[in-house]
Short mmCIF file of C-alpha atoms and ligand atoms in Angstrom, two decimals:
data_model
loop_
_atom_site.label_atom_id
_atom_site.label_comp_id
_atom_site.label_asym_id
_atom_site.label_seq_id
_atom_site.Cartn_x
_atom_site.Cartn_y
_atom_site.Cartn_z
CA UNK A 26 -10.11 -35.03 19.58
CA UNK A 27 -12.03 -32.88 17.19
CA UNK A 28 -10.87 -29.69 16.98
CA UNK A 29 -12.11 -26.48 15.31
CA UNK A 30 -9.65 -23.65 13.72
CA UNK A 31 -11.34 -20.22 12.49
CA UNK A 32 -9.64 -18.10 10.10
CA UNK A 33 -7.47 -18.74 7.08
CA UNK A 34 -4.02 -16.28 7.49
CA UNK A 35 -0.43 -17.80 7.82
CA UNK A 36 -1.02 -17.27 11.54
CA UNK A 37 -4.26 -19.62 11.27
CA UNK A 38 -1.89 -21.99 9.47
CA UNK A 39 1.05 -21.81 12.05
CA UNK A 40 -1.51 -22.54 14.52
CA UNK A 41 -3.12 -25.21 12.60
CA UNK A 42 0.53 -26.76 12.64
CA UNK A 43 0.70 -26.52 16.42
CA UNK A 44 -2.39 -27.94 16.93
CA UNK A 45 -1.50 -31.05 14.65
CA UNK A 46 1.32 -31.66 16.29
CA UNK A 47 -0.70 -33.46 18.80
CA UNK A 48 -1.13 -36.77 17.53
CA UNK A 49 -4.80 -37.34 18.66
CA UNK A 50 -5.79 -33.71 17.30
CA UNK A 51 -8.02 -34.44 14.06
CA UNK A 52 -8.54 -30.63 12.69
CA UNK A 53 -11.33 -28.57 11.33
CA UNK A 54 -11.30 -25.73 9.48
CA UNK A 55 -13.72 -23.17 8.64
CA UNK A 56 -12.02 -20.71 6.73
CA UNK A 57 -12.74 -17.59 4.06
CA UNK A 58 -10.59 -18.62 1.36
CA UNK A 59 -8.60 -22.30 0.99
CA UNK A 60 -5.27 -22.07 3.06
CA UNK A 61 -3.81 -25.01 0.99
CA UNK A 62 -1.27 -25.37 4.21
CA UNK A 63 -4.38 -25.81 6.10
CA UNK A 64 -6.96 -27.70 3.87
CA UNK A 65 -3.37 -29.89 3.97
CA UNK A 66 -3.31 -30.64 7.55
CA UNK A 67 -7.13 -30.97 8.19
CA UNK A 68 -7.08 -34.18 5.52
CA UNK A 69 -3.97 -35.63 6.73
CA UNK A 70 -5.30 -35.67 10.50
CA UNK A 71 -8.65 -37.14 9.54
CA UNK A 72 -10.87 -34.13 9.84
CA UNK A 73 -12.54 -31.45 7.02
CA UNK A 74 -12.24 -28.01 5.94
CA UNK A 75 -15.13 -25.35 4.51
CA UNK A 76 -15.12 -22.63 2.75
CA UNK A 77 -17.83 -19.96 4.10
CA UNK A 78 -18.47 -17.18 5.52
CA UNK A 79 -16.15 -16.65 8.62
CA UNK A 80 -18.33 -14.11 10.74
CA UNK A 81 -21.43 -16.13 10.83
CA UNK A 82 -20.81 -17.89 14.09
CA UNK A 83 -24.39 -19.35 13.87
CA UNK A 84 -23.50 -21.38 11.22
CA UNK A 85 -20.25 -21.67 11.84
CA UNK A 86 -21.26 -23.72 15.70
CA UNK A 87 -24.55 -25.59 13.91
CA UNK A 88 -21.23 -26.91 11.31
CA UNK A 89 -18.66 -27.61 14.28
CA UNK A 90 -21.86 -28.78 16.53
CA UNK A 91 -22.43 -31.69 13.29
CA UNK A 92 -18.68 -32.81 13.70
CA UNK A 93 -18.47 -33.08 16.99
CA UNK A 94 -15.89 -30.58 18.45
CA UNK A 95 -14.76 -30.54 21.13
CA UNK A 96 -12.39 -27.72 21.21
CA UNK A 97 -12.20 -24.32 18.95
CA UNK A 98 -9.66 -21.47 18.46
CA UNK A 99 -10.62 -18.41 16.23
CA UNK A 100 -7.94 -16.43 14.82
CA UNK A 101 -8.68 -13.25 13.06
CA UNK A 102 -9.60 -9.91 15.16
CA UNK A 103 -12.63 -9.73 13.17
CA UNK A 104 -13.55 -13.05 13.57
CA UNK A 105 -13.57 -12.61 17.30
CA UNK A 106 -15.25 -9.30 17.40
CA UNK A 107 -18.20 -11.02 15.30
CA UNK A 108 -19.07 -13.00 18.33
CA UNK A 109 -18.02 -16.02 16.76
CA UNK A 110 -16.64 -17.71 20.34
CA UNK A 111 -19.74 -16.75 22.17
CA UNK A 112 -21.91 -18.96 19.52
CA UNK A 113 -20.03 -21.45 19.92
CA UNK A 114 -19.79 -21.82 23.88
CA UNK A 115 -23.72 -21.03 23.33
CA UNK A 116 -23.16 -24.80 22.34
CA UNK A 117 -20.97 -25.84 24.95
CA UNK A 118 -18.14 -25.72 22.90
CA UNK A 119 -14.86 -25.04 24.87
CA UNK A 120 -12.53 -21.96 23.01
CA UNK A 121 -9.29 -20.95 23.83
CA UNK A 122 -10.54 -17.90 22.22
CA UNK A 123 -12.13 -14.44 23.81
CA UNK A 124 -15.59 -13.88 23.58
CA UNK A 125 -16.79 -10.33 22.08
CA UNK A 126 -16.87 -8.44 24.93
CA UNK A 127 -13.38 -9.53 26.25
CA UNK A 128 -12.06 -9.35 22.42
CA UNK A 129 -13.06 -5.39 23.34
CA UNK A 130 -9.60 -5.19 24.66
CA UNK A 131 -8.93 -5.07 20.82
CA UNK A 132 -11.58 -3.85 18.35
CA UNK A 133 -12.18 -0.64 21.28
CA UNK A 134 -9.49 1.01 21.98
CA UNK A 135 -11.29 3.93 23.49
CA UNK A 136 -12.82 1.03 26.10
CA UNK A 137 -8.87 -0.41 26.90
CA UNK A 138 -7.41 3.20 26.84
CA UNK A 139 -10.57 4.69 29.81
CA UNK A 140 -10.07 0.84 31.90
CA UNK A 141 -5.89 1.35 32.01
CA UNK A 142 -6.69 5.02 33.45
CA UNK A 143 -9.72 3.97 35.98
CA UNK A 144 -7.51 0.65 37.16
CA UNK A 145 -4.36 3.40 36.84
CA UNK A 146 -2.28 -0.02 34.95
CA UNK A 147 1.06 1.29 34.22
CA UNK A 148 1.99 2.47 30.64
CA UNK A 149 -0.99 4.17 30.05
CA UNK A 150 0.34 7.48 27.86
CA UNK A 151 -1.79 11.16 27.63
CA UNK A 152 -4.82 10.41 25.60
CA UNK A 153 -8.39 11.59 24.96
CA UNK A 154 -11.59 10.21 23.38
CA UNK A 155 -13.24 12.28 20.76
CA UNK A 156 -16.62 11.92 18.53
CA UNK A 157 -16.07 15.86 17.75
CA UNK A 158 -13.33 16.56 15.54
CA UNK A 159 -13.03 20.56 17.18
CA UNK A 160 -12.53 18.80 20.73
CA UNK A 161 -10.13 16.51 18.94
CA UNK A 162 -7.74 19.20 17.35
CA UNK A 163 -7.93 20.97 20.40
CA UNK A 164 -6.54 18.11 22.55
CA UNK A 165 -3.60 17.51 19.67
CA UNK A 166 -2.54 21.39 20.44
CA UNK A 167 -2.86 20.65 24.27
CA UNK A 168 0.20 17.90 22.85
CA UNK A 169 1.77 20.52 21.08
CA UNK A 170 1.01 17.93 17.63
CA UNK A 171 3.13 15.19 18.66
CA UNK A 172 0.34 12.64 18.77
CA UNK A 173 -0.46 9.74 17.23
CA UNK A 174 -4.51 9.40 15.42
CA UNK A 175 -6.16 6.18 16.24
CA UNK A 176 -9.93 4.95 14.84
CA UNK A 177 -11.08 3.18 17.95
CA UNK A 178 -12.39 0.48 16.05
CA UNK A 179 -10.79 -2.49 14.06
CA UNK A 180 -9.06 -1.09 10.69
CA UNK A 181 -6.88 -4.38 10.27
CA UNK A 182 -4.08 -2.70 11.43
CA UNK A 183 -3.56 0.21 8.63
CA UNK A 184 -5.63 2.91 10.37
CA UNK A 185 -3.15 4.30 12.97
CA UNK A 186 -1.52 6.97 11.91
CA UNK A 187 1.78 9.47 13.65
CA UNK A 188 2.94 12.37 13.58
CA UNK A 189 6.61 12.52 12.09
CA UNK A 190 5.74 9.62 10.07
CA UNK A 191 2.23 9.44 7.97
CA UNK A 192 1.36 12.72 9.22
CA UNK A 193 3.90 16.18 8.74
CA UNK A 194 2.18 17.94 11.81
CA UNK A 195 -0.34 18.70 13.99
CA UNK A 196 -2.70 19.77 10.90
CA UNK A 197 -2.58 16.82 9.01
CA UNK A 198 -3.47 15.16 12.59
CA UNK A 199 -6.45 17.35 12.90
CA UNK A 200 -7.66 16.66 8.87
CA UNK A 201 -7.28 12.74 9.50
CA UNK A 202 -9.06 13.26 13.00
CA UNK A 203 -11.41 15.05 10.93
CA UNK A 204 -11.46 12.32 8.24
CA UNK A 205 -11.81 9.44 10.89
CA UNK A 206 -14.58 10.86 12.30
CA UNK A 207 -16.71 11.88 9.10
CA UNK A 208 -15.86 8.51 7.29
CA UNK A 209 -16.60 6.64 10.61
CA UNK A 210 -13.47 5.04 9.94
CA UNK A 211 -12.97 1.78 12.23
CA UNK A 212 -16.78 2.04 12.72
CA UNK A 213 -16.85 3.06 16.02
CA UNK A 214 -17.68 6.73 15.77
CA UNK A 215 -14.94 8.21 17.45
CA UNK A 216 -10.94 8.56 17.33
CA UNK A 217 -8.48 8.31 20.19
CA UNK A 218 -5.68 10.53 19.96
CA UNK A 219 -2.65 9.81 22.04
CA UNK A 220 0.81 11.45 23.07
CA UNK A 221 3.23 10.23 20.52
CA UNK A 222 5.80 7.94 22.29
CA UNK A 223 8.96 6.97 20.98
CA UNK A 224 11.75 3.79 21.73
CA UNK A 225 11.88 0.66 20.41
CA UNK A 226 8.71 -1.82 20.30
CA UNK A 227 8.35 -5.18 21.04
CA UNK A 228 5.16 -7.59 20.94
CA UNK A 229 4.73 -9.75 24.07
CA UNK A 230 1.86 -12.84 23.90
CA UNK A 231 0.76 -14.45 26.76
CA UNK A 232 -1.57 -17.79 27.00
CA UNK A 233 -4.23 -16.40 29.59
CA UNK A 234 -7.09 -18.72 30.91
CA UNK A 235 -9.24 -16.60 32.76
CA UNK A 236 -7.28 -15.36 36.08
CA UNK A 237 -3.35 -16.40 34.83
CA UNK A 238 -1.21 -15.21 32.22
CA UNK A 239 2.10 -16.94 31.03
CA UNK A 240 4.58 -14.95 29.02
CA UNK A 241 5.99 -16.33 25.42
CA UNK A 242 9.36 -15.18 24.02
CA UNK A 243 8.93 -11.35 23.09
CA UNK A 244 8.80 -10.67 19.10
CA UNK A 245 9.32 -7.88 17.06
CA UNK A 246 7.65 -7.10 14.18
CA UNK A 247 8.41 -4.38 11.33
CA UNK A 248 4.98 -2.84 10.30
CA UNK A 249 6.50 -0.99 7.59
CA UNK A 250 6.88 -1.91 4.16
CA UNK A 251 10.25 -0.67 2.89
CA UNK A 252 14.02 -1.77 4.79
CA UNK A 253 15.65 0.31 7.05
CA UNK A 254 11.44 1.20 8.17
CA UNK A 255 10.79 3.09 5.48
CA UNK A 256 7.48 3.62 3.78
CA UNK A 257 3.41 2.83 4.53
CA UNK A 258 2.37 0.89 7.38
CA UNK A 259 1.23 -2.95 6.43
CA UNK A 260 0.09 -5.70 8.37
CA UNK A 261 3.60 -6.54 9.30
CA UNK A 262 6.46 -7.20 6.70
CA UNK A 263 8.04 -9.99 8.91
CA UNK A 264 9.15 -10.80 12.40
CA UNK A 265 12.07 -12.13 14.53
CA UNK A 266 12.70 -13.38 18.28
CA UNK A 267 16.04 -14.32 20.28
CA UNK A 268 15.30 -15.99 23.13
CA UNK A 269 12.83 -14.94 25.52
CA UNK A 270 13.79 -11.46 25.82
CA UNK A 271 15.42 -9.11 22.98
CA UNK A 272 18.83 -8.48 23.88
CA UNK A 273 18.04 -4.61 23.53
CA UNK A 274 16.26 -4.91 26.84
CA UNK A 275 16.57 -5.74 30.24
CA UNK A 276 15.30 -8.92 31.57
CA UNK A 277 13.36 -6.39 34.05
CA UNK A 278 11.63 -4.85 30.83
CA UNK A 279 9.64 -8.55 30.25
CA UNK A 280 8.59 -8.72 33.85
CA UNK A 281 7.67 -5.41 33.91
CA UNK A 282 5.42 -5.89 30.58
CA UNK A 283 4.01 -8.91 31.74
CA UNK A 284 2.73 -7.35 35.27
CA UNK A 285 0.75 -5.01 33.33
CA UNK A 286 -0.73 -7.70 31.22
CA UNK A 287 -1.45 -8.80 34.06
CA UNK A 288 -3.24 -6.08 35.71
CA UNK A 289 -5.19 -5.41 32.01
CA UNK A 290 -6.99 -8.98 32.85
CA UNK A 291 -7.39 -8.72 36.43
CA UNK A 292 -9.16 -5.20 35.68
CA UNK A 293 -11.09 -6.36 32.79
CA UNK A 294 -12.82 -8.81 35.17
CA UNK A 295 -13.60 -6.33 37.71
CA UNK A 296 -14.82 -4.20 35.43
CA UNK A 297 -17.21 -6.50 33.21
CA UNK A 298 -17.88 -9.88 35.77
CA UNK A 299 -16.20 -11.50 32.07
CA UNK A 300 -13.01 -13.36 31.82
CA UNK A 301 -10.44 -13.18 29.08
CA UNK A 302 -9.26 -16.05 27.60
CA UNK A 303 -7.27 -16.91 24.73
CA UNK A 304 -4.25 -15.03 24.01
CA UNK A 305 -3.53 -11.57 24.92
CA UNK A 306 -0.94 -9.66 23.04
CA UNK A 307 0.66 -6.53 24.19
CA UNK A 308 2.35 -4.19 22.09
CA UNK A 309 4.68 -2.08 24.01
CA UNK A 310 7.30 1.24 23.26
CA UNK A 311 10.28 0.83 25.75
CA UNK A 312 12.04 4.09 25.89
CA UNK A 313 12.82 6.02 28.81
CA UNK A 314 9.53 4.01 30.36
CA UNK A 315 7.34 1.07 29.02
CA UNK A 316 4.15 2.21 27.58
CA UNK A 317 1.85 0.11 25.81
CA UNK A 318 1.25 1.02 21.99
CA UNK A 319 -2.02 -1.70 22.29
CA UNK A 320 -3.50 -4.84 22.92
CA UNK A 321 -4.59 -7.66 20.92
CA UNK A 322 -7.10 -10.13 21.76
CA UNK A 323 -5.64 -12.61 19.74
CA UNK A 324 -2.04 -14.10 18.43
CA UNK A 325 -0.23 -11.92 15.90
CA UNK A 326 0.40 -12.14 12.36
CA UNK A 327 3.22 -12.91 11.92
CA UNK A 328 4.43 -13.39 15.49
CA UNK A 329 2.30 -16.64 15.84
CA UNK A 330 4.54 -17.95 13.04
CA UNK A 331 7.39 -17.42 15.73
CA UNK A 332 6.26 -18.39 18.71
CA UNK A 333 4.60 -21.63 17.81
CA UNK A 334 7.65 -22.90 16.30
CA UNK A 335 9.53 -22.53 19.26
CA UNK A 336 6.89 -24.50 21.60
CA UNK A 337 7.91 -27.48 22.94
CA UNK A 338 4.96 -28.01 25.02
CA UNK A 339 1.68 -29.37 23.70
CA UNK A 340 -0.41 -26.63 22.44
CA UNK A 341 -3.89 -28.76 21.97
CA UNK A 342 -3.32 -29.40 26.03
CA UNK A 343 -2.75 -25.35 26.39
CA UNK A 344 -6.03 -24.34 24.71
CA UNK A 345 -8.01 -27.01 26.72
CA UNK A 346 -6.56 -25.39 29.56
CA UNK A 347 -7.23 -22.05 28.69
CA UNK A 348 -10.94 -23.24 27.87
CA UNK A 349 -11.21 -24.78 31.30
CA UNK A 350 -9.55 -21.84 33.45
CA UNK A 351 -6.89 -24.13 35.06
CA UNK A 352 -3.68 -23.92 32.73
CA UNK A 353 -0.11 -23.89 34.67
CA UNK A 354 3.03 -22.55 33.86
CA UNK A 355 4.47 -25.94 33.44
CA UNK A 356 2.29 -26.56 30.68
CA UNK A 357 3.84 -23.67 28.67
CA UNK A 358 7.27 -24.65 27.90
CA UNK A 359 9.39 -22.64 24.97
CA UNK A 360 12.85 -23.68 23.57
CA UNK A 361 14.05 -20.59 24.85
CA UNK A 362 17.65 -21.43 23.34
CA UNK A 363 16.70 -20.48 19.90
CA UNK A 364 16.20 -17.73 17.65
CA UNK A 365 13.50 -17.25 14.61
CA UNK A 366 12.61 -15.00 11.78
CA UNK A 367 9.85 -15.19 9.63
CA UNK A 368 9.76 -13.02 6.50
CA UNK A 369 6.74 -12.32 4.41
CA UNK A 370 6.88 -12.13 0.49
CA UNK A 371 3.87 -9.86 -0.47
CA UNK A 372 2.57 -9.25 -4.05
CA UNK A 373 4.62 -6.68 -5.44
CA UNK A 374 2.69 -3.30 -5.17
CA UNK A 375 1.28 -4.59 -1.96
CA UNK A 376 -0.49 -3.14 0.28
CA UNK A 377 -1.72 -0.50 -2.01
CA UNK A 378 -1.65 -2.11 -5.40
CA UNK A 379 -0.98 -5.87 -4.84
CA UNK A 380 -0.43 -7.99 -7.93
CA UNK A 381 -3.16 -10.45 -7.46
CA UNK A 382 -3.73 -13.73 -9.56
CA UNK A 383 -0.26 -13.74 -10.21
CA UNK A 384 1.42 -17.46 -10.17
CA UNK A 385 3.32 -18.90 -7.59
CA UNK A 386 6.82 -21.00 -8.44
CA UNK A 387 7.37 -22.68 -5.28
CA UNK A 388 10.15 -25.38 -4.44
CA UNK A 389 8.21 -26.55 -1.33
CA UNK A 390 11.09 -29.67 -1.29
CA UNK A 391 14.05 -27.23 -1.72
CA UNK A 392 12.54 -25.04 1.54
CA UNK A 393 12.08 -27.62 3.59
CA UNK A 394 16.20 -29.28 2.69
CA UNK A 395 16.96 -25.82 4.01
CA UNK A 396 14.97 -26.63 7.02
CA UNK A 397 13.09 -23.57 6.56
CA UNK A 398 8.82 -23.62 6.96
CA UNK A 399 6.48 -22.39 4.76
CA UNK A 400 3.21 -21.12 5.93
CA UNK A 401 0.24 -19.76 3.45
CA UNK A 402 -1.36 -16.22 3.95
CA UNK A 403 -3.82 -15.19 1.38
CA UNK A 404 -3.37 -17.03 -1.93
CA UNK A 405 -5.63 -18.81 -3.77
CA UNK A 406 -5.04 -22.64 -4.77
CA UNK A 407 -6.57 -23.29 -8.52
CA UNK A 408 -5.27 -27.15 -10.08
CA UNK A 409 -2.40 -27.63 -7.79
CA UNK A 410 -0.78 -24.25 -8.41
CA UNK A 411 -0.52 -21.25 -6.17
CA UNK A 412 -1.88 -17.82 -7.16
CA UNK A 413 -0.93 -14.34 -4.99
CA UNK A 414 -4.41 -12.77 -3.44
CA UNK A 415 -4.62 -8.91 -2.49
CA UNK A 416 -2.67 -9.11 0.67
CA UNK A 417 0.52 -11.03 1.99
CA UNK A 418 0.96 -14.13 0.22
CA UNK A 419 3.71 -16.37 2.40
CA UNK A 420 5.31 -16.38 5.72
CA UNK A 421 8.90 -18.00 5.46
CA UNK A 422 9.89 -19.42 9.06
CA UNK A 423 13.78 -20.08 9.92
CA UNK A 424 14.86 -21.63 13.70
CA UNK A 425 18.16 -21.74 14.44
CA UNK A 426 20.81 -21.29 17.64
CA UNK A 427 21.85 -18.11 16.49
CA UNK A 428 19.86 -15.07 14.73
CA UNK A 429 22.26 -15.04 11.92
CA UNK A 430 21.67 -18.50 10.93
CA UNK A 431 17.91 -18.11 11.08
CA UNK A 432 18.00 -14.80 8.91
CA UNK A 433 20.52 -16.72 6.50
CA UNK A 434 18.17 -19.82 5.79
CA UNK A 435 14.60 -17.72 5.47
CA UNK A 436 16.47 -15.53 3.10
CA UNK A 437 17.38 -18.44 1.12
CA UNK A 438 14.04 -19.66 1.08
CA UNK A 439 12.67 -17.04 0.03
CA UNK A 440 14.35 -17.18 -3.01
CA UNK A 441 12.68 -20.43 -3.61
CA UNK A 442 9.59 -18.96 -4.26
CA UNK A 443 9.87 -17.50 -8.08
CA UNK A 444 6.83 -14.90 -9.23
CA UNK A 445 6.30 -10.62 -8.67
CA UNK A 446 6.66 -10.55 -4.91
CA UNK A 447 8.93 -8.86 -2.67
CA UNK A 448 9.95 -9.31 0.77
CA UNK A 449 12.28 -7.42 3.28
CA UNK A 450 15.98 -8.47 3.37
CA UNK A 451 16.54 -7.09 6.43
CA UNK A 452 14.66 -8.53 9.29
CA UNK A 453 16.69 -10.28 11.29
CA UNK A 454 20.16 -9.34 10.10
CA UNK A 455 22.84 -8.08 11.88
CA UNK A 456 22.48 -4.56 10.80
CA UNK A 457 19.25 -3.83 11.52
CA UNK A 458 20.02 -5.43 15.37
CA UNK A 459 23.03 -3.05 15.94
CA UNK A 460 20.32 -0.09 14.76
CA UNK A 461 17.76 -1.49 17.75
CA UNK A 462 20.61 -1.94 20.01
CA UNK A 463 22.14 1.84 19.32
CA UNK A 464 18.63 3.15 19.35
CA UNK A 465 17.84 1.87 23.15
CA UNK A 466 21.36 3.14 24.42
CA UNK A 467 19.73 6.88 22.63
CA UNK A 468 17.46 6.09 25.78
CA UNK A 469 19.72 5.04 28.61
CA UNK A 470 17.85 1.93 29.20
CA UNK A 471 20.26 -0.85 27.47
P1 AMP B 521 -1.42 -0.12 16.06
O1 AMP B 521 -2.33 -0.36 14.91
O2 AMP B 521 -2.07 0.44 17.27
O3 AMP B 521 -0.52 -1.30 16.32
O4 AMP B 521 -0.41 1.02 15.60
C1 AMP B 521 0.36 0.90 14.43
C2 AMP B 521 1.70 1.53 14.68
O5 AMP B 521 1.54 2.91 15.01
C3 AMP B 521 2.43 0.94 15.87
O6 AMP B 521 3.14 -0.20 15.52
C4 AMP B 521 3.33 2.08 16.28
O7 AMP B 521 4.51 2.08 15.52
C5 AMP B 521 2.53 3.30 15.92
N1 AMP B 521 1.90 3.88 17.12
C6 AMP B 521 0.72 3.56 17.69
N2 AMP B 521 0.48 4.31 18.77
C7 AMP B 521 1.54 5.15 18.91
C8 AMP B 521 1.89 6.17 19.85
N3 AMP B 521 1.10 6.52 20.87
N4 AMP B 521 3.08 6.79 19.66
C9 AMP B 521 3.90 6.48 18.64
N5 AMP B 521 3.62 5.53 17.73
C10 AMP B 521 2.47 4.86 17.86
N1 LIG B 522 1.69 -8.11 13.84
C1 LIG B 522 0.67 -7.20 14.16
C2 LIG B 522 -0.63 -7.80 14.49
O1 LIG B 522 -0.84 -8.99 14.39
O2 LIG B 522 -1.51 -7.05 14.86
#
């Protein structure tokens, strides 16, 4: 089957892997900048890759329309909020992807934030809607200047911004309300500020075809740059699961997550007459209560990395499903056993100033003795050697039985890759568990 991927991240690449996995899937890419991992894996299975322009989904369906496929997932945000799915189903073209308007659950957060509070969904906290930054500052002193300053638009996840950590207090909230507003930052016109919450987060994905919504093993991922979360806010510095739920929470706290998920689609319908489908992601705080931080309209980067690794089902069979509004929970089987970390090596001076051109030593052979994965973010491939780009560079993936094990081997393999980037050395380890672990007891909820 011909089969069309979007998007050219490590998480397009992990999913590219799943996809392949199948051994009928023959894979097409249409992608911003050459994934090598991907280009890879769309020769080897028979099919073809472009380089283009990933937000033109007119040419993007006329390409996938001339190759015959039959299936397409889109991976970036922005890809999705382009209207890229809704050209191609304009075709006929099944996606396991959301069209625009249910990808709104995403690149609006002022839309998401108004549905929780009209459907009244669960772990909705205090927030307000401005497009004046007077009403704005007002509403952060009605919160006393614990708040945290969202765009409501897309700002590829560096445009949030807390009090207590990027902002000192309640006047640096107002200036970057202020700011937001007068740069149109996130595009949207306005900025949602919200009552600052506090716990410990966790990302939970579910497969969701329409009506149903099946959970995959919860993730978390460390947004900021430095160890011991220290420092700016990036697209995520790495990632790590254990099982299906984190040990810091209760087995309630998934259920409970995936009920509002659940809720979030069932009102989205009611409210547009549309259907989400694709994969929703939920970002939640669990402290004294769960609220949720966001949603995502999409898989994350880099949680993809770790959920698709531990899927033992077949994933081309899931996103026909999802496509066709009929998928079951048998079909979504995880090894549930197992534990992963992924890692990211970024460009040192990333994300402000990333080394870019900057060559790649990689011992591809030596990562994958360690039975570690390697999975390609943005580089740039120039006669056969790998060159950093301006963002994160590499995802390292380790399974394993235990956590340990997993954070042992992707530390290793990230050693295999010799050039000026940097990486975290503490996702995953023991430390940085206890530090989750002591943080939830803080809240009476382990
Ligand atoms: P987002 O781009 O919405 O994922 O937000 C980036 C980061 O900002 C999240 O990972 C949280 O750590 C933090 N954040 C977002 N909203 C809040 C909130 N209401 N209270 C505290 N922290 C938040
Ligand atoms: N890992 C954060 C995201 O994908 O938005």
């Amino acid at each position: 089957m011909n089969i069309l991927l979007v998007g050219n991240g490590a998480r397009e690449h992990a999913i590219a892997d799943a996809l392949c996995r199948n051994p009928g899937a023959v894979l097409y890419a249409y992608m911003g900048a050459k994934n090598p991992g991907i280009a890879e894996l769309c020769l080897k299975s028979g099919g073809e890759f472009l380089i283009g322009d990933i937000y033109q989904g007119r040419a993007i369906a006329e390409w996938a329309l001339e190759r015959g496929i039959r299936l397409a997932v889109c991976g970036p945000d922005a890809v999705l909020e382009a209207g890229v799915v809704d050209e191609l189903e304009a075709e006929m073209i099944p996606c396991a992807s959301p069209c625009k308007e249910a990808a709104r659950l995403e690149w609006d957060k002022t839309f998401t934030r108004n549905l929780m509070k009209k459907y009244a969904i669960p772990g909705c906290p205090k927030f307000g809607n401005f497009t004046d930054a007077d009403e704005a500052g007002k509403f952060i002193d009605q919160l006393k200047g614990e708040v945290a300053v969202k765009p409501a638009g897309l700002t590829g996840g560096k445009g949030v911004k807390v009090v207590g950590f990027q902002l000192k207090d309640a006047n640096e909230a107002k200036d970057y309300a202020k700011e937001v507003l007068a740069s149109n930052i996130g595009k949207l016109g306005s900025v949602v500020i919200e009552e600052k919450l506090s716990g410990e987060e966790f990302t939970l994905q579910a497969f969701v075809d329409g009506k149903n919504v099946f959970g995959m093993p919860m993730v978390q991922d460390h947004k900021r740059l430095g160890e011991g979360d220290v420092g700016v806010n990036t697209g995520g510095m790495g990632s790590y699961s254990i099982g299906k739920v984190l040990p810091f929470f209760k087995p309630e706290v998934y259920d409970e997550a995936i009920a509002i998920m659940k809720k979030t689609v069932a009102a989205f319908e009611k409210e547009t007459g549309k259907q989400f489908k694709g994969v929703l992601y939920g970002q939640f705080m669990m402290g004294k209560t769960l609220e949720v931080i966001e949603f995502n309209s999409r898989f994350g980067d880099p949680e993809a990395m770790n959920v698709l690794s531990l899927l033992t089902s077949d994933f081309v069979e899931i996103c026909k499903k999802i496509a066709s509004g009929n998928l079951k929970q048998s079909d979504v089987r995880f090894d549930e056993g197992k534990a992963s970390v992924v890692k990211y090596l970024v460009p040192q001076g990333y994300p402000e100033k990333p080394m870019k051109n900057q060559k790649l030593e990689i011992d591809a052979k030596g990562i994958a003795a360690l039975g570690a994965k390697l999975f390609y973010a943005s580089v740039d491939e120039r006669d056969g050697s790998v060159y950093t780009g301006s963002s994160r560079a590499i995802g390292v993936l380790a399974v394993a039985e235990r956590i340990e094990t997993a954070e042992q081997i992707a530390e290793k393999a990230c050693l295999l890759v010799k050039g000026p980037v940097a990486h975290r050395k503490d996702i995953g380890t023991r430390q940085l568990l206890q530090r989750r672990i002591d943080n939830m007891k803080r809240f009476g909820n382990a």
